[in-house]
Amino acid sequence: MGDTFVALYAGSDVQSERRDEPLGPSLIETRYGARLQADLWSTPLPGMMFQASAYASTLDRRLWARAAPGWQMPLGFYVGPEVEAYRERDYRKLRLGLHLTGLRLLGLEWRLAGGWQRTSDRPSEAYATLGLHWQR
């Protein structure tokens, strides 16, 4: 729709974990669930972008969401704040930071982000993420 892209996904969710037993062989535990996800990419104003994503999964009753507006820099990429939240069972995570989106190099579009996160099981700490998107 114009400069806005919306996607909805529904399907299976699979998680495999290897558990090392102290006195025995390693075990691989696999769990299955269902997942619903939505993504939004929009350029609501010239020189501005907005990205939002969210999913819900039946694996550990997981919920995740991210929102990130950005303003275009002279070199073409976008810079702005991001907020991300995650929850599963008794675990929680909240991230607040800055992102650079739309860096183009080697036929890929890059997203760099970093900031501060608070989780329910550790002291607050810095985080960094790198995302790549291959464009045909």
Tab-separated table of C-alpha atoms in Angstrom:
chain	number	residue	atom	x	y	z
A	1	MET	CA	0.000	0.000	0.000
A	2	GLY	CA	1.959	3.006	-1.236
A	3	ASP	CA	5.188	3.109	0.768
A	4	THR	CA	3.816	0.776	3.461
A	5	PHE	CA	4.440	-2.958	3.655
A	6	VAL	CA	2.436	-5.160	6.028
A	7	ALA	CA	2.983	-8.894	6.424
A	8	LEU	CA	1.179	-11.472	8.570
A	9	TYR	CA	2.589	-14.934	9.148
A	10	ALA	CA	1.108	-17.970	10.870
A	11	GLY	CA	2.698	-21.364	11.232
A	12	SER	CA	4.684	-23.742	13.349
A	13	ASP	CA	7.308	-22.835	15.932
A	14	VAL	CA	10.060	-25.354	16.727
A	15	GLN	CA	12.768	-25.238	19.390
A	16	SER	CA	15.565	-27.777	19.876
A	17	GLU	CA	17.973	-27.730	22.807
A	18	ARG	CA	20.910	-29.934	23.614
A	19	ARG	CA	21.208	-30.759	27.282
A	20	ASP	CA	24.467	-32.188	28.616
A	21	GLU	CA	23.842	-34.687	31.372
A	22	PRO	CA	26.595	-34.752	34.056
A	23	LEU	CA	26.971	-38.539	34.086
A	24	GLY	CA	25.492	-39.537	30.744
A	25	PRO	CA	25.058	-38.723	27.091
A	26	SER	CA	23.705	-35.468	25.767
A	27	LEU	CA	19.980	-35.286	25.177
A	28	ILE	CA	18.253	-33.262	22.480
A	29	GLU	CA	14.858	-31.936	23.485
A	30	THR	CA	12.567	-30.678	20.721
A	31	ARG	CA	9.326	-28.826	21.327
A	32	TYR	CA	6.652	-27.711	18.872
A	33	GLY	CA	4.112	-24.922	18.976
A	34	ALA	CA	2.214	-22.401	16.879
A	35	ARG	CA	3.284	-18.858	16.026
A	36	LEU	CA	1.569	-15.721	14.717
A	37	GLN	CA	3.732	-12.801	13.536
A	38	ALA	CA	3.121	-9.365	12.033
A	39	ASP	CA	5.593	-6.942	10.411
A	40	LEU	CA	5.082	-3.323	9.350
A	41	TRP	CA	7.473	-1.163	7.323
A	42	SER	CA	6.304	2.325	6.474
A	43	THR	CA	7.578	5.690	5.256
A	44	PRO	CA	4.799	7.917	6.644
A	45	LEU	CA	6.623	11.175	5.783
A	46	PRO	CA	9.453	12.057	3.401
A	47	GLY	CA	12.741	11.265	5.128
A	48	MET	CA	11.091	9.195	7.883
A	49	MET	CA	10.550	5.456	8.324
A	50	PHE	CA	8.714	3.375	10.904
A	51	GLN	CA	9.191	-0.330	11.544
A	52	ALA	CA	7.199	-2.471	13.969
A	53	SER	CA	7.145	-6.233	14.484
A	54	ALA	CA	5.443	-8.527	16.964
A	55	TYR	CA	4.859	-12.223	17.490
A	56	ALA	CA	3.054	-14.551	19.852
A	57	SER	CA	4.002	-18.220	20.261
A	58	THR	CA	2.537	-21.081	22.233
A	59	LEU	CA	6.090	-22.173	23.193
A	60	ASP	CA	6.377	-20.945	26.783
A	61	ARG	CA	3.605	-18.401	26.019
A	62	ARG	CA	6.185	-16.144	24.314
A	63	LEU	CA	5.400	-12.565	23.316
A	64	TRP	CA	7.814	-10.240	21.515
A	65	ALA	CA	7.463	-6.733	20.046
A	66	ARG	CA	9.772	-4.075	18.563
A	67	ALA	CA	9.069	-0.521	17.379
A	68	ALA	CA	11.633	1.716	15.693
A	69	PRO	CA	11.055	5.068	13.993
A	70	GLY	CA	13.947	6.525	12.015
A	71	TRP	CA	14.984	9.698	10.224
A	72	GLN	CA	16.960	9.606	6.991
A	73	MET	CA	20.563	10.823	7.027
A	74	PRO	CA	22.301	12.437	4.009
A	75	LEU	CA	23.974	9.096	3.113
A	76	GLY	CA	20.546	7.424	2.784
A	77	PHE	CA	20.342	5.270	5.928
A	78	TYR	CA	17.966	5.918	8.850
A	79	VAL	CA	18.799	6.619	12.514
A	80	GLY	CA	16.402	6.573	15.434
A	81	PRO	CA	15.347	5.063	18.747
A	82	GLU	CA	14.112	1.517	19.243
A	83	VAL	CA	12.202	-0.229	21.985
A	84	GLU	CA	11.907	-4.010	22.225
A	85	ALA	CA	10.078	-6.167	24.772
A	86	TYR	CA	10.055	-9.949	25.255
A	87	ARG	CA	8.259	-12.262	27.684
A	88	GLU	CA	8.074	-15.986	28.230
A	89	ARG	CA	6.866	-17.785	31.340
A	90	ASP	CA	8.849	-16.163	34.203
A	91	TYR	CA	11.423	-14.352	32.008
A	92	ARG	CA	11.179	-10.730	30.863
A	93	LYS	CA	13.425	-8.474	28.745
A	94	LEU	CA	13.144	-4.780	27.860
A	95	ARG	CA	15.564	-3.020	25.503
A	96	LEU	CA	15.913	0.699	24.811
A	97	GLY	CA	18.448	1.838	22.244
A	98	LEU	CA	19.336	3.387	18.907
A	99	HIS	CA	19.338	1.803	15.463
A	100	LEU	CA	20.919	2.483	12.072
A	101	THR	CA	18.764	0.926	9.347
A	102	GLY	CA	19.292	0.809	5.604
A	103	LEU	CA	23.085	0.677	5.419
A	104	ARG	CA	23.846	-0.864	2.002
A	105	LEU	CA	27.064	-2.807	1.471
A	106	LEU	CA	28.015	-5.954	-0.502
A	107	GLY	CA	24.497	-6.402	-1.899
A	108	LEU	CA	23.031	-6.533	1.610
A	109	GLU	CA	20.989	-4.094	3.657
A	110	TRP	CA	22.296	-3.888	7.227
A	111	ARG	CA	20.702	-2.885	10.515
A	112	LEU	CA	22.865	-2.102	13.533
A	113	ALA	CA	21.371	-1.456	16.951
A	114	GLY	CA	22.639	-1.022	20.464
A	115	GLY	CA	21.575	0.275	23.808
A	116	TRP	CA	20.660	-0.855	27.298
A	117	GLN	CA	18.631	-3.882	28.352
A	118	ARG	CA	17.049	-5.047	31.563
A	119	THR	CA	16.158	-8.701	32.063
A	120	SER	CA	14.435	-10.514	34.891
A	121	ASP	CA	17.424	-12.781	35.598
A	122	ARG	CA	20.493	-10.505	35.240
A	123	PRO	CA	21.637	-6.991	36.090
A	124	SER	CA	21.072	-4.304	33.445
A	125	GLU	CA	23.653	-4.391	30.662
A	126	ALA	CA	24.514	-3.118	27.189
A	127	TYR	CA	23.322	-4.946	24.069
A	128	ALA	CA	24.138	-4.862	20.359
A	129	THR	CA	22.419	-6.504	17.387
A	130	LEU	CA	23.232	-6.896	13.712
A	131	GLY	CA	20.587	-7.695	11.106
A	132	LEU	CA	21.123	-8.412	7.402
A	133	HIS	CA	18.640	-8.372	4.558
A	134	TRP	CA	19.536	-9.684	1.109
A	135	GLN	CA	18.005	-7.691	-1.707
A	136	ARG	CA	17.494	-9.304	-5.103
